[in-house]
Short mmCIF file of C-alpha atoms and ligand atoms in Angstrom, two decimals:
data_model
loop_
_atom_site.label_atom_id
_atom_site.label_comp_id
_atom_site.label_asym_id
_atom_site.label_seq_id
_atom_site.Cartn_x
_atom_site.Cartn_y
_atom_site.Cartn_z
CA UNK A 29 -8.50 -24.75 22.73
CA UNK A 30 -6.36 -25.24 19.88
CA UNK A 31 -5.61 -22.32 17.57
CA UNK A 32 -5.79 -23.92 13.97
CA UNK A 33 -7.53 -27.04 12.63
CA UNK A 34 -5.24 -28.43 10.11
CA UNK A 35 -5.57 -31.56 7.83
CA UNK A 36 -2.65 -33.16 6.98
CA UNK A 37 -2.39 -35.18 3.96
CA UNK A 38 0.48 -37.60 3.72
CA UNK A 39 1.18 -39.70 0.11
CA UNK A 40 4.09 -42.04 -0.52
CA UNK A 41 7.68 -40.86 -0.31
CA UNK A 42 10.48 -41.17 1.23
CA UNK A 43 10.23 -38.35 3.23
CA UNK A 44 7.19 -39.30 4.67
CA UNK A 45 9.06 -40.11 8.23
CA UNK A 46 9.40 -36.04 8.30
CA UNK A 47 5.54 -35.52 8.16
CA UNK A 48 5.38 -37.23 11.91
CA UNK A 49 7.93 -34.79 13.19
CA UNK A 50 5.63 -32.32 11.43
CA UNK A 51 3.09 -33.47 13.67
CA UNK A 52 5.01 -33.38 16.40
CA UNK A 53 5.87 -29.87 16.43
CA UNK A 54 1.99 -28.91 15.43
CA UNK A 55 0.68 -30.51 18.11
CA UNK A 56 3.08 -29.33 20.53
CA UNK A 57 2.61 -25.75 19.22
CA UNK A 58 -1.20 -26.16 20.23
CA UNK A 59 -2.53 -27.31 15.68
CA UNK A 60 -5.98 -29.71 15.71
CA UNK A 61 -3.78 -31.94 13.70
CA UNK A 62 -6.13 -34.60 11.22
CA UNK A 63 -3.61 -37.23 9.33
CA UNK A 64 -5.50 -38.38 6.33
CA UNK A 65 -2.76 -41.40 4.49
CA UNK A 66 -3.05 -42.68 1.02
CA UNK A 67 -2.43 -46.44 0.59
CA UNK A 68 1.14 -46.04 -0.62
CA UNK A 69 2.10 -43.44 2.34
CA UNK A 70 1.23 -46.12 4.60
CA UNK A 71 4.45 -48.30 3.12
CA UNK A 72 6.56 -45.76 4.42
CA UNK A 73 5.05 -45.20 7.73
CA UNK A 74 2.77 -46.77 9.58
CA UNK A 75 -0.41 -44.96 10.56
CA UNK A 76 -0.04 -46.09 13.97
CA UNK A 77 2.95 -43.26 14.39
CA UNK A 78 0.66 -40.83 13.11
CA UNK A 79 -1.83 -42.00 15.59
CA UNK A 80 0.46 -41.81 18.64
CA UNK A 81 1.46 -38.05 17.86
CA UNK A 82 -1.91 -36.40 16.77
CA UNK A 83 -3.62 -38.10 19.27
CA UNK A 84 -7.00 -38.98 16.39
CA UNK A 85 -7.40 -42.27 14.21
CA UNK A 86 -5.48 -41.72 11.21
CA UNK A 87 -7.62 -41.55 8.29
CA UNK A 88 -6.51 -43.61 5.25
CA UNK A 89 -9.60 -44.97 3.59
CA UNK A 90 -13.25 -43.57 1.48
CA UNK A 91 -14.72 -46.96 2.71
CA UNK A 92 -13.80 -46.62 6.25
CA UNK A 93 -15.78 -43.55 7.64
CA UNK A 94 -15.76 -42.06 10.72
CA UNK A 95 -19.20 -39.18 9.97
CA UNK A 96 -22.93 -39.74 10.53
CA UNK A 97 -23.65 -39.81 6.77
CA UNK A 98 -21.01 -41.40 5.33
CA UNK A 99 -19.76 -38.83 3.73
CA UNK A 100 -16.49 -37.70 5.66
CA UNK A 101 -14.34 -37.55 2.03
CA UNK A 102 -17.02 -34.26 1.77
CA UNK A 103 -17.31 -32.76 5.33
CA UNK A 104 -13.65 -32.90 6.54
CA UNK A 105 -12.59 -29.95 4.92
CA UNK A 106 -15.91 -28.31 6.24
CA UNK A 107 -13.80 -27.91 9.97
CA UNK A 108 -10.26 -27.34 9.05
CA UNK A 109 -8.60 -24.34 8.43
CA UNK A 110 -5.84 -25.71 5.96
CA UNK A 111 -4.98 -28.33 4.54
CA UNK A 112 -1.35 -29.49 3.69
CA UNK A 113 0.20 -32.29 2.23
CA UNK A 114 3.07 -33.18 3.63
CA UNK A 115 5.06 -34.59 1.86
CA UNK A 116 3.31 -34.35 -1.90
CA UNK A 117 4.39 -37.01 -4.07
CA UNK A 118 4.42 -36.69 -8.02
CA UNK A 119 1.50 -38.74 -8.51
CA UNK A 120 -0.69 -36.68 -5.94
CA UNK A 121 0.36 -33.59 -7.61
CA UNK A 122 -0.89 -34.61 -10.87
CA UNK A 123 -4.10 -36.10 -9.27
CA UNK A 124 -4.85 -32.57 -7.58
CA UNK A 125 -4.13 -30.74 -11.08
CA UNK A 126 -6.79 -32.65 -12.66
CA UNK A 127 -9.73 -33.18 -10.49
CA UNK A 128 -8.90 -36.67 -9.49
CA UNK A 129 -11.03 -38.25 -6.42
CA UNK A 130 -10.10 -41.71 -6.50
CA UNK A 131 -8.97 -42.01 -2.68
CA UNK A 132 -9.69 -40.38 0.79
CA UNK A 133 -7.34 -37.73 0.20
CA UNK A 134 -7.63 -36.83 -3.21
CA UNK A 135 -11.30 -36.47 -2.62
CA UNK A 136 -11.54 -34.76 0.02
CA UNK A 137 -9.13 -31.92 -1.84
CA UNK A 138 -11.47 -31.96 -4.99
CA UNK A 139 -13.97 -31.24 -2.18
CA UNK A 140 -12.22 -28.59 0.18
CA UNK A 141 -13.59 -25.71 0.82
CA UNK A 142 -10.53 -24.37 2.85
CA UNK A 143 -7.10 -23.55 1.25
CA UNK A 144 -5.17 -26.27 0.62
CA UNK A 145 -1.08 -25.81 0.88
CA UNK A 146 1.50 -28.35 -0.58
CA UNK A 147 5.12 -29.56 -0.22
CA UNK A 148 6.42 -31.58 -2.97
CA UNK A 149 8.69 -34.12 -2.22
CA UNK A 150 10.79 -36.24 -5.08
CA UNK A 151 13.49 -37.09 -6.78
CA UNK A 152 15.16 -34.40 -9.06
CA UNK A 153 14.11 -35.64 -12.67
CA UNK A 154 10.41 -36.24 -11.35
CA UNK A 155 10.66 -32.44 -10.24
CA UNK A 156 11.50 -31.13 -13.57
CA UNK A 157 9.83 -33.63 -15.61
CA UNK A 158 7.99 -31.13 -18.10
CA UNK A 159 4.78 -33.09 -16.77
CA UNK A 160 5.40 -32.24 -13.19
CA UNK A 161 6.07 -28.57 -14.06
CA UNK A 162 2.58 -28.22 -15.92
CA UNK A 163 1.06 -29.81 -13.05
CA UNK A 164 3.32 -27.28 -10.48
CA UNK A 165 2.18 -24.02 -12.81
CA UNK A 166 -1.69 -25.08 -13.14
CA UNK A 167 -1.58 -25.74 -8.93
CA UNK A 168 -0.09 -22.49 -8.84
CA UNK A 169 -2.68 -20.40 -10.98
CA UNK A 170 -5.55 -22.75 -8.54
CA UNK A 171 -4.12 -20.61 -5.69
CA UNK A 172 -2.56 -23.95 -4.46
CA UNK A 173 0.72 -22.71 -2.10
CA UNK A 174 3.47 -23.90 -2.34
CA UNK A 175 5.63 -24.51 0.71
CA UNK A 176 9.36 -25.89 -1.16
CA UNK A 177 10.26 -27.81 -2.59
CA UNK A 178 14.18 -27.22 -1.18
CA UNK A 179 17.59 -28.19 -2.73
CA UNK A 180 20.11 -30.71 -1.78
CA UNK A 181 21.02 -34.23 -1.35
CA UNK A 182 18.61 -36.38 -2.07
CA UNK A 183 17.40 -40.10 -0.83
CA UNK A 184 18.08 -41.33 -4.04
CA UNK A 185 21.99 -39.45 -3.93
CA UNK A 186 21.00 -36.94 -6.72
CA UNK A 187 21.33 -33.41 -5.53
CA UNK A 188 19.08 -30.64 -6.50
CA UNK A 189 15.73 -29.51 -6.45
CA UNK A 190 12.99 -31.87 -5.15
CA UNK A 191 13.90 -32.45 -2.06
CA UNK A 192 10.97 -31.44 1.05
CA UNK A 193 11.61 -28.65 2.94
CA UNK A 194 13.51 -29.48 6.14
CA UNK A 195 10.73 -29.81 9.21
CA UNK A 196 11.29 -26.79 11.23
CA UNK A 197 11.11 -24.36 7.83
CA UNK A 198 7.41 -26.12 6.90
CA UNK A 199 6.52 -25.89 10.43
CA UNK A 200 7.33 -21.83 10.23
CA UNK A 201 5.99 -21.42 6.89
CA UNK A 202 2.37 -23.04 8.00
CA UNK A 203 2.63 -21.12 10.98
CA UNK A 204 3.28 -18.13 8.90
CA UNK A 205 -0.06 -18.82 6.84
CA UNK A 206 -2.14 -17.94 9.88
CA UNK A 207 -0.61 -14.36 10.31
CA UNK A 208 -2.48 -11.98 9.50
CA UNK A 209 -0.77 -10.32 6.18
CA UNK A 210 -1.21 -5.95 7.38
CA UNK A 211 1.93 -5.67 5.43
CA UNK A 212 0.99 -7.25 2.10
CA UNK A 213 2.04 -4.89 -0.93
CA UNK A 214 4.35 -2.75 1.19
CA UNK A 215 8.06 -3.13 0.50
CA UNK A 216 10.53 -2.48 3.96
CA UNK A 217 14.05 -1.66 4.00
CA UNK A 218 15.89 -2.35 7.43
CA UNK A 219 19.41 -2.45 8.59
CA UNK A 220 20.58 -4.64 11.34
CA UNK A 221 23.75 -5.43 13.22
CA UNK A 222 26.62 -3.82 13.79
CA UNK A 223 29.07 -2.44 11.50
CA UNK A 224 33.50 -2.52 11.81
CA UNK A 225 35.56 0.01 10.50
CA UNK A 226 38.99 -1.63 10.27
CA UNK A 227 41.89 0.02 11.91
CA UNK A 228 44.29 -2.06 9.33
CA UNK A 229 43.95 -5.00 7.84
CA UNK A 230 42.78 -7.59 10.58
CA UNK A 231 41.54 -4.72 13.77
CA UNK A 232 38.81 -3.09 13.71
CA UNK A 233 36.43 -0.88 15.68
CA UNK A 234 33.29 -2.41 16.35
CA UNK A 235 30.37 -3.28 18.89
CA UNK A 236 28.13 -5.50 20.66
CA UNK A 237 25.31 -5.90 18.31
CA UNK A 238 24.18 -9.02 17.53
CA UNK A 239 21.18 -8.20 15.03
CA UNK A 240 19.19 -10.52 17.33
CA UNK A 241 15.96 -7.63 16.84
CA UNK A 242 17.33 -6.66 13.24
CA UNK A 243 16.12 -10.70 12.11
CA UNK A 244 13.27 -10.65 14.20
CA UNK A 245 12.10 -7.34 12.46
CA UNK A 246 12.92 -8.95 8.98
CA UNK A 247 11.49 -12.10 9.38
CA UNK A 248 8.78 -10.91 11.12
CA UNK A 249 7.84 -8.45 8.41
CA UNK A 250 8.62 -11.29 5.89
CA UNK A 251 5.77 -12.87 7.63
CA UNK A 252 3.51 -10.33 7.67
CA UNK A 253 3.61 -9.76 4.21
CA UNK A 254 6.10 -7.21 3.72
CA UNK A 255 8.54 -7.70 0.62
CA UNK A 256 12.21 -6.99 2.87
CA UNK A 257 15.44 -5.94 1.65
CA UNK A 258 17.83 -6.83 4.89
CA UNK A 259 21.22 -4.52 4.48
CA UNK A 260 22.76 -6.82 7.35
CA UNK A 261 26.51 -7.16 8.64
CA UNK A 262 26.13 -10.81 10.42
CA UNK A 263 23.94 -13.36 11.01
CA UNK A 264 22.38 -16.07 8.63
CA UNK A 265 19.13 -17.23 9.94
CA UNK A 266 16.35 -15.11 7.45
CA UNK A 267 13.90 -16.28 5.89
CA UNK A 268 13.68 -17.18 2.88
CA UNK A 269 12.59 -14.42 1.01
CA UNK A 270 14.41 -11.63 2.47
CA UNK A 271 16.65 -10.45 0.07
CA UNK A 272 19.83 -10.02 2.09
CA UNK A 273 22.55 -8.12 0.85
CA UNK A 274 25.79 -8.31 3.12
CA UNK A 275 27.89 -5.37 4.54
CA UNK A 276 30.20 -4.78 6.77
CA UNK A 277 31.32 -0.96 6.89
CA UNK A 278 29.31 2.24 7.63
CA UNK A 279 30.04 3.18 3.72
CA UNK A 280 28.73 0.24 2.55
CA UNK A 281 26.15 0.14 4.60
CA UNK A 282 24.92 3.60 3.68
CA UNK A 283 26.00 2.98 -0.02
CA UNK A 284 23.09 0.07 -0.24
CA UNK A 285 20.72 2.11 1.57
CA UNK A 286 20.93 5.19 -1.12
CA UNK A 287 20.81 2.47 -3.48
CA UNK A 288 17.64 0.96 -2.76
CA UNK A 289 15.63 3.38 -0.39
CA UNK A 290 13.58 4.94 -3.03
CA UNK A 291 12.36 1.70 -3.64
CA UNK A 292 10.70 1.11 -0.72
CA UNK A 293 7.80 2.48 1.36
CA UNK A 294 9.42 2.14 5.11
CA UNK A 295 12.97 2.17 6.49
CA UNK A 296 13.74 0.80 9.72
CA UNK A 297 17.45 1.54 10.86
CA UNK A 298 18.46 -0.75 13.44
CA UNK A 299 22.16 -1.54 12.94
CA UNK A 300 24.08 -0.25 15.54
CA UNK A 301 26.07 1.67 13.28
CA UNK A 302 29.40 3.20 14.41
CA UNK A 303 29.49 6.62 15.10
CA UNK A 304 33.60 6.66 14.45
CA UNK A 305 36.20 5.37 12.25
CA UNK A 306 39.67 5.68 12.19
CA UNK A 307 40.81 8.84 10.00
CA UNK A 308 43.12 6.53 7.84
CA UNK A 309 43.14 2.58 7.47
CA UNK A 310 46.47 1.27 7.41
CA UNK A 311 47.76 -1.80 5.37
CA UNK A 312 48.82 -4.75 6.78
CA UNK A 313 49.23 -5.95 10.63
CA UNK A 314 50.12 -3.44 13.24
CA UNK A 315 53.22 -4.79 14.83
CA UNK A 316 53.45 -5.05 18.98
CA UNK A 317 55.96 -1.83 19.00
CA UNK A 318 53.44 -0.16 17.72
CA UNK A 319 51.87 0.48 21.07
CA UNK A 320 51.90 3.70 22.24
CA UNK A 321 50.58 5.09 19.11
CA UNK A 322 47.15 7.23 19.14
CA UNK A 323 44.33 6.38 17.30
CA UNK A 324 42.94 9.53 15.12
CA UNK A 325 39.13 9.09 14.75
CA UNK A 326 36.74 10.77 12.49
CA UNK A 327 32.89 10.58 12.62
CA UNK A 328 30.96 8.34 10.17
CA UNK A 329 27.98 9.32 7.58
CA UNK A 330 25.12 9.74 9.66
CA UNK A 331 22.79 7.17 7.92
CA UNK A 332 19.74 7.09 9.23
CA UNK A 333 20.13 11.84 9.66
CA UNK A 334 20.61 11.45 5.86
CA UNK A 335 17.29 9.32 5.05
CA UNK A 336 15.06 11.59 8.21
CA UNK A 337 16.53 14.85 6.22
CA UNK A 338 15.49 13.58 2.73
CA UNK A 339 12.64 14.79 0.88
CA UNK A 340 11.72 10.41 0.68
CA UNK A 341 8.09 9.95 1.80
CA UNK A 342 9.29 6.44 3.11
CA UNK A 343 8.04 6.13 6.68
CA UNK A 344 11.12 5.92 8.89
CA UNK A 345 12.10 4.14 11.51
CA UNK A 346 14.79 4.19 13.68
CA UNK A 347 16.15 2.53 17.39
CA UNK A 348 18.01 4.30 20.32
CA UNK A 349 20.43 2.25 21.91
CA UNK A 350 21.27 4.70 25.05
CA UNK A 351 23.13 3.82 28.59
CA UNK A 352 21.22 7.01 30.44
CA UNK A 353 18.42 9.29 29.56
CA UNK A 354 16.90 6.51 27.75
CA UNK A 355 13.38 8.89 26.43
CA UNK A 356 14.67 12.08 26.19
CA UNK A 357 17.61 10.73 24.50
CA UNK A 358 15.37 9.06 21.91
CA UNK A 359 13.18 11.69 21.69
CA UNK A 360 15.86 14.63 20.81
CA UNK A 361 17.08 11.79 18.21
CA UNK A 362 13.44 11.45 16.31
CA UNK A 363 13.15 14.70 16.10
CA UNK A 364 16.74 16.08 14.64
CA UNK A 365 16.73 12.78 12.35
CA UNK A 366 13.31 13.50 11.43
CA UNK A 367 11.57 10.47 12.13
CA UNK A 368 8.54 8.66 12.05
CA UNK A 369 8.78 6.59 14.73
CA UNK A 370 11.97 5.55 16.98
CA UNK A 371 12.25 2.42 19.57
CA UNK A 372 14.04 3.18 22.63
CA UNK A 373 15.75 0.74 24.36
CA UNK A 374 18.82 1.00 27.24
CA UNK A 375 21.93 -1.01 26.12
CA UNK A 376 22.27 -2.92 29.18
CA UNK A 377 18.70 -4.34 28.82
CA UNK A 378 18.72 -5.07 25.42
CA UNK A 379 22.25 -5.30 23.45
CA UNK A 380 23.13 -9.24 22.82
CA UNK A 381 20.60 -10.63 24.96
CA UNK A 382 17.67 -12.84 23.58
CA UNK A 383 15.09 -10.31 25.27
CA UNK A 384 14.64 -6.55 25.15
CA UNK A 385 12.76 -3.74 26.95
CA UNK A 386 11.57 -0.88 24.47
CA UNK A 387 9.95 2.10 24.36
CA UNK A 388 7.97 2.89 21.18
CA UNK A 389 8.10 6.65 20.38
CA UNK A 390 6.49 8.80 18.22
CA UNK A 391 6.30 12.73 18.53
CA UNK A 392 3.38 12.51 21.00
CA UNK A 393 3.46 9.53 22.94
CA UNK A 394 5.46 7.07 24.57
CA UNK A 395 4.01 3.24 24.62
CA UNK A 396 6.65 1.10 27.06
CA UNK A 397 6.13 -2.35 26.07
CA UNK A 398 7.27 -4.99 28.95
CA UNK A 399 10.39 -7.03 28.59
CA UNK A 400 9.62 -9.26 26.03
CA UNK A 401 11.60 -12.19 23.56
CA UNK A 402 12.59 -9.69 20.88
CA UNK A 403 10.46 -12.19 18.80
CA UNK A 404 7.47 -10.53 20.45
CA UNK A 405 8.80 -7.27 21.12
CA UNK A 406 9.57 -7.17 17.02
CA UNK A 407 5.41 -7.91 16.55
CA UNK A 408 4.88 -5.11 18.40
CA UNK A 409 6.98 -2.96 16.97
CA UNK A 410 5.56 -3.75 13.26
CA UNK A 411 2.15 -3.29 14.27
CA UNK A 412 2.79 -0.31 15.49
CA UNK A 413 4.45 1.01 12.19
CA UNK A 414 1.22 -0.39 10.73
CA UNK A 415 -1.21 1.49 13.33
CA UNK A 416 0.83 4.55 12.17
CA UNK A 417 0.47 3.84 8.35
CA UNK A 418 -3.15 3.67 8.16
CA UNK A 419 -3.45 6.82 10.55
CA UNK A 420 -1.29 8.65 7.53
CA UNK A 421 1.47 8.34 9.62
C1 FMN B 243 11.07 -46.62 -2.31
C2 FMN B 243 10.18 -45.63 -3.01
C3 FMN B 243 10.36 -44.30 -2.79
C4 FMN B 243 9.55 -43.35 -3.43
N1 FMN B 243 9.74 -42.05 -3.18
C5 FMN B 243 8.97 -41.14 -3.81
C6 FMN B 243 9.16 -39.76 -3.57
O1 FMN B 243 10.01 -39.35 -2.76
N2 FMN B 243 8.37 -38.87 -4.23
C7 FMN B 243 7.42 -39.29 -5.10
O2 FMN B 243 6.76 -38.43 -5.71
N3 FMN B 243 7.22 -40.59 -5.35
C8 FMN B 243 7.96 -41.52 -4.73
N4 FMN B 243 7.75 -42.84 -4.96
C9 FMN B 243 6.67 -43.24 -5.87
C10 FMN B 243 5.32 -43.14 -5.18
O3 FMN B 243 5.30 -43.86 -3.97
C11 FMN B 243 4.23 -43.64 -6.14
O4 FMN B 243 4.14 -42.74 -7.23
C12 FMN B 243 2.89 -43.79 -5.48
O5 FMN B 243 1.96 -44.22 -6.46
C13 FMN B 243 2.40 -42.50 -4.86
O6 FMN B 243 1.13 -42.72 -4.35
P1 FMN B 243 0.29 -41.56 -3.61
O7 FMN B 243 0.48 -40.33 -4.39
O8 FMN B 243 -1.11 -42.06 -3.65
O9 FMN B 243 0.78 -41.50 -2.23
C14 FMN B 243 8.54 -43.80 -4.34
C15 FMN B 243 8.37 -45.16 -4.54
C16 FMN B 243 9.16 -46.07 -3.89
C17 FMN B 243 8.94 -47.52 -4.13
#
């Protein structure tokens, strides 16, 4: 059975070849996908597309109905979960704004009962046109979401705002919609990836870490609900909304932390932060005849020890990367770091790969969750923190 009914609304623009994609990927990803077209979307694309990839008539007309009574611009919304228009032109903005019902989909909007979700999609000027921002603010205080618009180049070879957001991001933000939001309110902290100290000015010492489960945490938190600040040494693919601040040292690193950790309700610590640095940086390029010479290392803050020892009520969270004596390991770690909760997993089955096998620990149990994506494994991991929460910790 499919998971979510969804209507989707296309009007005239340009980017209304993107809405079959859009279809595409819902259907494939197991949506009840319903394309209702207005007149002038049908000059961009012909219904018939639509057709093909949902599988169900496309709907395009009040006069045309498909219901017992006659009245499908009124019962449609009655058996969908959302509907989203996809993309939203100017005119069907200002139509929604104020009450207009003059077509298929415009009526059956004034007549929803469901939420309704939008992605604008025009040329610069029409975005900021003071008309189309009093239309955008009024949608906004109707509860109408807003999925985009994005920036760039547009068809018309303006760049800027306008533009509809690229197919894969609307797919994950209606996707998102359906998540349950147990995070909403709560504001997370995380670090992910791993961190270099440099040796001089082009070496350093680093390690393996990818931040693979660092940007599944974050984005799955993002999801959730959760307002995330990502302290993060690599990657780019966030959401969003996650405020990411780059590092790339264990100083800097710990530096943001202090900065923003009494900010936040939880901290989850799962850079692989190095435990060493050289005792003194030196300038410029080691030369080959340097070899020979012994590095002097020095231990690094202890970042995660620092924020367990504080007096912060922030629930924290941290991860065990260990080669042997994978539990007791971890748990000797949450309790001299004084932690909330830590996630165990063994470097060899976790560090760089795509999938991970943890083991969620708190001070009285151990819950091994099966290899997993760490997609999944980062679901589990957050619901857990939120199991804790509502136990008071
Ligand atoms: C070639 C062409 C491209 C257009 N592209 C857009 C667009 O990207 N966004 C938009 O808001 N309107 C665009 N329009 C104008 C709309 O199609 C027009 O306002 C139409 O009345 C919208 O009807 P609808 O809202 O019922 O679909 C375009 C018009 C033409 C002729």
């Amino acid at each position: 059975m499919a998971s979510h009914k969804i209507i989707l609304g296309v009007t005239g623009g340009i980017a209304a070849y993107k809405a079959a994609e859009l279809t595409r990927l819902l259907v494939k990803n197991d949506f009840d996908v319903q394309v209702v077209m207005t007149e002038s979307a049908s000059q961009f694309i012909a219904p018939l597309t639509f057709q093909a990839l949902s599988g169900k008539e496309v709907l395009t007309s009040l006069w045309k109905n498909n219901t017992s009574n006659g009245m499908s611009h009124i019962e449609l919304s009655r058996n969908y979960d959302l509907i989203v228009i996809a993309p939203a032109s100017a005119n069907f903005l200002a139509k929604l704004t104020h009450g207009f019902a003059d077509d298929l989909l415009s009526s059956l909007c004034l007549a929803r009962t469901c939420p309704i979700a939008i992605a604008p999609a025009m040329n610069l000027h029409m975005w900021t046109n003071q008309a189309t921002q009093r239309n955008v603010s009024q949608l906004q205080k109707d509860g109408v979401i807003f999925f985009g618009p994005d920036s760039g180049e547009q068809a018309c070879g303006d760049i800027g705002l306008g533009r509809m957001l690229d197919t894969e991001e609307l797919f994950k933000s209606i996707k998102n919609h359906f998540i349950p939001k147990i995070f909403k309110g709560k504001k997370i902290l995380m670090t992910s990836g791993g961190t270099i100290e440099m040796i001089d000015d082009v070496r350093g010492i680093t390690n393996l870490s990818s931040g693979k489960m660092g940007t599944a945490i974050a984005n799955a938190a993002e999801s959730m609900g959760a307002s995330v600040t990502l302290i993060a040494s690599n990657r780019k693919d966030y959401s969003k909304n996650i405020n990411v601040i780059y590092v790339s040292d264990v100083r800097s690193m710990h530096d943001e932390v202090v900065k923003h950790i009494n900010d936040h309700d939880i901290f989850i610590s799962v850079a692989a932060v190095s435990d060493f640095k050289p005792k003194e940086k030196l300038n410029g390029k080691l030369k080959k005849d340097f070899i020979g010479i012994s590095l002097q290392l020095e231990p690094t803050i202890d970042i995660l020890k620092e924020v367990g020892l504080s007096k912060n009520k922030i629930f924290k969270v941290g991860f065990a990367a260990e080669s042997e004596n994978l539990i007791e390991n971890a748990q000797k770690k949450l309790k001299t770091k004084n932690l909330d909760l830590i996630v165990a997993n063994l470097i060899q089955e976790s560090m760089g790969l795509d999938d991970a096998k943890i083991s969620i620990i708190d001070k009285n149990n151990v819950i091994d969750v099966p290899k997993s994506n760490k997609i999944v494994a980062a679901k589990v991991i957050l619901e857990e923190i939120a199991r804790h929460m509502s136990m008071g910790k």
